[in-house]
Each structure stands twice: as C-alpha cells, then as structure tokens.
Short mmCIF file of C-alpha atoms in Angstrom, two decimals:
data_model
loop_
_atom_site.label_atom_id
_atom_site.label_comp_id
_atom_site.label_asym_id
_atom_site.label_seq_id
_atom_site.Cartn_x
_atom_site.Cartn_y
_atom_site.Cartn_z
CA UNK A 1 -0.03 0.01 0.02
CA UNK A 2 1.38 3.35 -1.03
CA UNK A 3 0.70 6.46 0.97
CA UNK A 4 1.00 10.11 0.10
CA UNK A 5 1.51 12.97 2.55
CA UNK A 6 -0.56 16.12 2.22
CA UNK A 7 0.56 19.30 3.87
CA UNK A 8 -1.30 22.55 4.39
CA UNK A 9 -0.47 25.88 5.96
CA UNK A 10 -2.76 28.77 6.73
CA UNK A 11 -2.37 32.35 7.60
CA UNK A 12 -5.29 34.69 8.15
CA UNK A 13 -4.93 38.46 8.25
CA UNK A 14 -7.57 40.98 9.30
CA UNK A 15 -5.44 43.56 10.87
CA UNK A 16 -4.26 43.34 13.65
CA UNK A 17 -4.86 39.55 14.00
CA UNK A 18 -2.53 36.92 12.87
CA UNK A 19 -2.74 33.18 13.06
CA UNK A 20 -0.68 30.21 11.93
CA UNK A 21 -1.37 26.56 11.67
CA UNK A 22 -0.02 23.59 9.80
CA UNK A 23 -1.27 20.01 9.38
CA UNK A 24 -0.12 16.79 7.79
CA UNK A 25 -2.27 13.93 6.46
CA UNK A 26 -1.12 10.49 5.36
CA UNK A 27 -3.67 8.76 3.20
CA UNK A 28 -3.90 5.80 0.76
CA UNK A 29 -3.17 6.74 -2.80
CA UNK A 30 -6.21 5.82 -4.86
CA UNK A 31 -8.79 7.50 -6.93
CA UNK A 32 -11.66 9.27 -5.29
CA UNK A 33 -14.94 8.15 -6.94
CA UNK A 34 -17.66 10.87 -7.09
CA UNK A 35 -20.40 12.29 -9.19
CA UNK A 36 -18.57 14.45 -11.81
CA UNK A 37 -21.68 16.25 -13.05
CA UNK A 38 -21.04 19.94 -12.83
CA UNK A 39 -23.32 22.57 -11.27
CA UNK A 40 -24.71 24.81 -13.99
CA UNK A 41 -25.15 27.76 -11.50
CA UNK A 42 -21.50 27.79 -10.52
CA UNK A 43 -20.42 27.30 -14.10
CA UNK A 44 -22.53 30.22 -15.18
CA UNK A 45 -21.12 32.45 -12.43
CA UNK A 46 -17.53 31.61 -13.42
CA UNK A 47 -18.21 32.03 -17.17
CA UNK A 48 -18.59 35.71 -16.44
CA UNK A 49 -14.86 35.95 -15.78
CA UNK A 50 -12.99 35.29 -19.06
CA UNK A 51 -9.69 35.77 -17.25
CA UNK A 52 -10.13 32.35 -15.77
CA UNK A 53 -9.35 30.84 -19.19
CA UNK A 54 -5.72 32.00 -18.67
CA UNK A 55 -5.42 29.72 -15.69
CA UNK A 56 -4.32 26.14 -15.86
CA UNK A 57 -6.92 23.38 -15.42
CA UNK A 58 -5.98 22.73 -11.74
CA UNK A 59 -6.45 26.41 -10.90
CA UNK A 60 -9.71 26.61 -12.71
CA UNK A 61 -11.01 23.49 -10.95
CA UNK A 62 -10.12 25.15 -7.67
CA UNK A 63 -12.31 28.07 -8.46
CA UNK A 64 -15.14 25.72 -9.31
CA UNK A 65 -14.97 23.48 -6.19
CA UNK A 66 -14.52 26.42 -3.80
CA UNK A 67 -17.55 28.19 -5.19
CA UNK A 68 -19.59 24.96 -5.19
CA UNK A 69 -18.84 24.63 -1.43
CA UNK A 70 -19.81 28.20 -0.69
CA UNK A 71 -23.03 28.00 -2.77
CA UNK A 72 -24.45 25.26 -0.64
CA UNK A 73 -22.24 23.99 2.22
CA UNK A 74 -24.77 21.36 3.34
CA UNK A 75 -25.15 19.83 -0.10
CA UNK A 76 -21.36 19.90 -0.63
CA UNK A 77 -21.02 17.85 2.59
CA UNK A 78 -23.63 15.33 1.44
CA UNK A 79 -22.31 14.82 -2.08
CA UNK A 80 -18.50 15.16 -1.60
CA UNK A 81 -17.31 15.16 2.01
CA UNK A 82 -19.25 12.13 3.14
CA UNK A 83 -18.21 9.95 0.14
CA UNK A 84 -14.62 11.12 0.61
CA UNK A 85 -14.31 10.01 4.20
CA UNK A 86 -16.10 6.75 3.40
CA UNK A 87 -13.60 5.87 0.73
CA UNK A 88 -10.69 7.15 2.89
CA UNK A 89 -11.73 5.92 6.44
CA UNK A 90 -8.23 6.83 7.72
CA UNK A 91 -9.51 10.44 7.75
CA UNK A 92 -12.48 9.73 10.05
CA UNK A 93 -11.96 11.61 13.32
CA UNK A 94 -13.29 14.44 15.44
CA UNK A 95 -12.23 16.93 12.70
CA UNK A 96 -14.48 15.25 10.20
CA UNK A 97 -17.33 15.18 12.67
CA UNK A 98 -17.02 18.85 13.47
CA UNK A 99 -16.81 19.72 9.72
CA UNK A 100 -19.92 17.79 8.91
CA UNK A 101 -21.86 19.69 11.65
CA UNK A 102 -20.54 22.96 10.56
CA UNK A 103 -21.36 22.45 6.87
CA UNK A 104 -24.84 21.16 7.75
CA UNK A 105 -25.51 24.29 9.77
CA UNK A 106 -23.83 26.88 7.42
CA UNK A 107 -26.03 29.08 5.33
CA UNK A 108 -25.25 29.64 1.73
CA UNK A 109 -22.13 32.00 1.34
CA UNK A 110 -21.45 34.44 -1.38
CA UNK A 111 -19.62 33.03 -4.32
CA UNK A 112 -16.08 34.29 -4.69
CA UNK A 113 -14.67 35.91 -7.84
CA UNK A 114 -11.23 36.05 -9.40
CA UNK A 115 -9.33 39.34 -9.14
CA UNK A 116 -6.05 40.30 -10.65
CA UNK A 117 -4.68 41.83 -7.39
CA UNK A 118 -4.81 38.54 -5.52
CA UNK A 119 -4.15 36.32 -8.48
CA UNK A 120 -0.85 38.00 -9.13
CA UNK A 121 0.40 37.63 -5.61
CA UNK A 122 -0.77 33.97 -5.58
CA UNK A 123 1.16 33.37 -8.70
CA UNK A 124 4.33 35.05 -7.29
CA UNK A 125 4.16 33.02 -4.08
CA UNK A 126 3.35 29.64 -5.57
CA UNK A 127 6.32 30.03 -8.00
CA UNK A 128 8.67 31.03 -5.16
CA UNK A 129 7.56 28.00 -3.08
CA UNK A 130 7.93 25.52 -5.91
CA UNK A 131 11.12 26.85 -7.52
CA UNK A 132 13.15 28.30 -4.63
CA UNK A 133 11.85 27.74 -1.10
CA UNK A 134 10.54 24.19 -1.79
CA UNK A 135 8.61 24.04 1.53
CA UNK A 136 5.30 25.43 2.68
CA UNK A 137 5.53 28.93 4.12
CA UNK A 138 3.84 32.32 3.94
CA UNK A 139 7.28 33.98 3.93
CA UNK A 140 9.22 34.25 0.65
CA UNK A 141 12.63 32.79 -0.06
CA UNK A 142 14.03 36.20 0.46
CA UNK A 143 12.39 36.49 3.94
CA UNK A 144 9.49 38.78 3.15
CA UNK A 145 6.61 38.21 5.64
CA UNK A 146 3.00 37.72 4.71
CA UNK A 147 2.15 41.18 5.85
CA UNK A 148 5.01 42.64 3.76
CA UNK A 149 3.77 40.59 0.76
CA UNK A 150 0.26 41.91 1.11
CA UNK A 151 1.41 45.52 1.55
CA UNK A 152 3.72 45.35 -1.55
CA UNK A 153 0.78 43.74 -3.56
CA UNK A 154 -1.60 46.57 -2.49
CA UNK A 155 -3.83 44.24 -0.49
CA UNK A 156 -4.78 46.30 2.53
CA UNK A 157 -8.37 45.64 3.64
CA UNK A 158 -8.25 42.00 4.57
CA UNK A 159 -6.50 38.81 3.47
CA UNK A 160 -6.27 35.05 4.15
CA UNK A 161 -4.01 32.55 2.62
CA UNK A 162 -4.03 28.73 2.41
CA UNK A 163 -0.92 26.88 1.17
CA UNK A 164 -1.32 23.16 0.24
CA UNK A 165 1.46 20.81 -0.79
CA UNK A 166 0.42 17.44 -2.21
CA UNK A 167 -1.37 15.76 -5.10
CA UNK A 168 -2.52 17.85 -8.14
CA UNK A 169 -6.19 17.41 -7.36
CA UNK A 170 -8.36 20.47 -6.63
CA UNK A 171 -11.21 18.69 -5.01
CA UNK A 172 -9.10 16.58 -2.73
CA UNK A 173 -7.07 19.58 -1.80
CA UNK A 174 -10.25 21.45 -0.86
CA UNK A 175 -11.53 18.56 1.15
CA UNK A 176 -8.29 18.14 3.21
CA UNK A 177 -8.15 21.86 3.85
CA UNK A 178 -11.67 21.82 5.04
CA UNK A 179 -11.18 18.86 7.25
CA UNK A 180 -8.06 20.51 8.78
CA UNK A 181 -6.87 17.33 10.51
CA UNK A 182 -4.36 18.18 13.22
CA UNK A 183 -4.97 21.90 12.98
CA UNK A 184 -6.56 22.99 16.28
CA UNK A 185 -7.63 26.47 15.13
CA UNK A 186 -9.20 25.15 11.93
CA UNK A 187 -7.64 27.97 10.03
CA UNK A 188 -8.07 26.60 6.42
CA UNK A 189 -11.64 25.86 7.07
CA UNK A 190 -12.30 29.33 8.46
CA UNK A 191 -10.71 30.95 5.38
CA UNK A 192 -12.75 28.85 2.96
CA UNK A 193 -16.02 29.52 4.82
CA UNK A 194 -15.41 33.21 5.66
CA UNK A 195 -18.38 35.13 4.36
CA UNK A 196 -16.39 38.35 4.24
CA UNK A 197 -14.10 37.09 1.48
CA UNK A 198 -15.40 37.80 -1.96
CA UNK A 199 -12.23 37.71 -4.23
CA UNK A 200 -9.68 35.10 -4.62
CA UNK A 201 -6.52 34.07 -6.54
CA UNK A 202 -5.46 30.44 -6.99
CA UNK A 203 -2.05 29.37 -8.28
CA UNK A 204 -0.63 25.82 -8.54
CA UNK A 205 2.95 25.15 -9.25
CA UNK A 206 4.62 21.73 -9.53
CA UNK A 207 8.03 20.93 -8.04
CA UNK A 208 10.75 18.94 -9.75
CA UNK A 209 9.34 15.75 -8.18
CA UNK A 210 5.77 16.47 -9.32
CA UNK A 211 4.42 17.57 -5.95
CA UNK A 212 2.24 20.58 -6.29
CA UNK A 213 2.07 23.76 -4.20
CA UNK A 214 -1.40 25.30 -4.37
CA UNK A 215 -1.84 28.83 -2.95
CA UNK A 216 -5.28 30.13 -2.26
CA UNK A 217 -5.24 33.92 -1.54
CA UNK A 218 -8.53 35.52 -0.37
CA UNK A 219 -9.47 39.08 0.12
CA UNK A 220 -12.49 41.38 0.22
CA UNK A 221 -13.44 44.47 -1.86
#
C-alpha cells in the first residue's frame, strides 16, 4: 500500500490579527470516486470571468470547487465530503465530525470571484515556493513576511491565505483543507467559509518531483 503525505499551511490576516497553523495527512493513494456532473449555476457564475481561461486546469477547478462549497455547504457535505471519508476511512476523526456539523448548519455563502490583485500575488508566491523555497511557508525565499507581501501587492483591507502541498487534485486539496486534520484553530476551514471574502486568486505550481504547491489567496473588496 502506497501512502501520500498532504501538507497545508494557513495564515489569516484581518489587521491586527495573525494566526498560523499547519497540518499533515497521510492517506492511501487511490482515486476518489464521485459524481462528476457539474453545477450549472456555478459554471454560469464563473463564465462571467474570461480571465479564468488564462489559468491552468487545476487552478480553474479550484475556483469551481470552492464556489460549489460556498453556494451550498450542506449539499457539498452530502455529495462530496461524506463519500470522501467513506472511501478514505483513515481520515475519520473528530475533525471530520465537526466539519460535517458546521457544513450542515452553514447558510449559503457568497460566491467568490477572481481578481487580478490577488491572482498576481498567488502566482508569485506559488512560483517562489515551488522553484526556490521548496517548503510550505507564508514567507518568501528572500524572507518577506506575509504582511509585507500583502502591503507590496496593495492588498490592505483583509487577506487570508491557504498553502497546500500534495497531489494535483483540486477537489481533494479542498476537502483536506476543510477537514483541517491536526489543525486546532481550523484556520484553513475558516478561510474557505469566511463570508467576508469575495475575491480570490489560486495558483498551482509543480516541483521537480511532481508535488504541487497550491496557494489560495483570499481578500475582500
């Protein structure tokens, strides 16, 4: 049996609050079987942003799945989270139980749009992680902090960032970030379900050994 490690790191900034958390998941490497029929409402929403066509398929899929989650958290739990943990029972724990409860009780959230200001910074950071730093971090290889990065990018009102290292699968990355196994403050989950965020950039960069860094950068405008 082959296992793959999945890593995720979160930082949330709404001045003056900072929070850091990191989790590691070891799971069996196998395909996740699920209903691949797309939601026409989410697809219609995203079709209004032609700039998404410039992103690679993994990044485009990330926009789709995050918006599907936010459109109807309870339905997302039923159709994707529950089958996921049934097929990967090693993930079943208190984090999954709390997530199921939270998604069942969550109202629909506003869908989240692409925006150049966050996309450019997500691209810069993902490239830096994959090509130079080669580990998950909110700091750059040159030592610039998250707050410095946001200031330099012109992101001043609010910001949250998830960094994921693992398989090149947008849905599985989202599910693992939501579960937040081993992350006591549930930082990734809070960012993904934050109703204040309404813009996002997503960037995915492979390393030389085909591991992907996925950066999700959220803000509000």
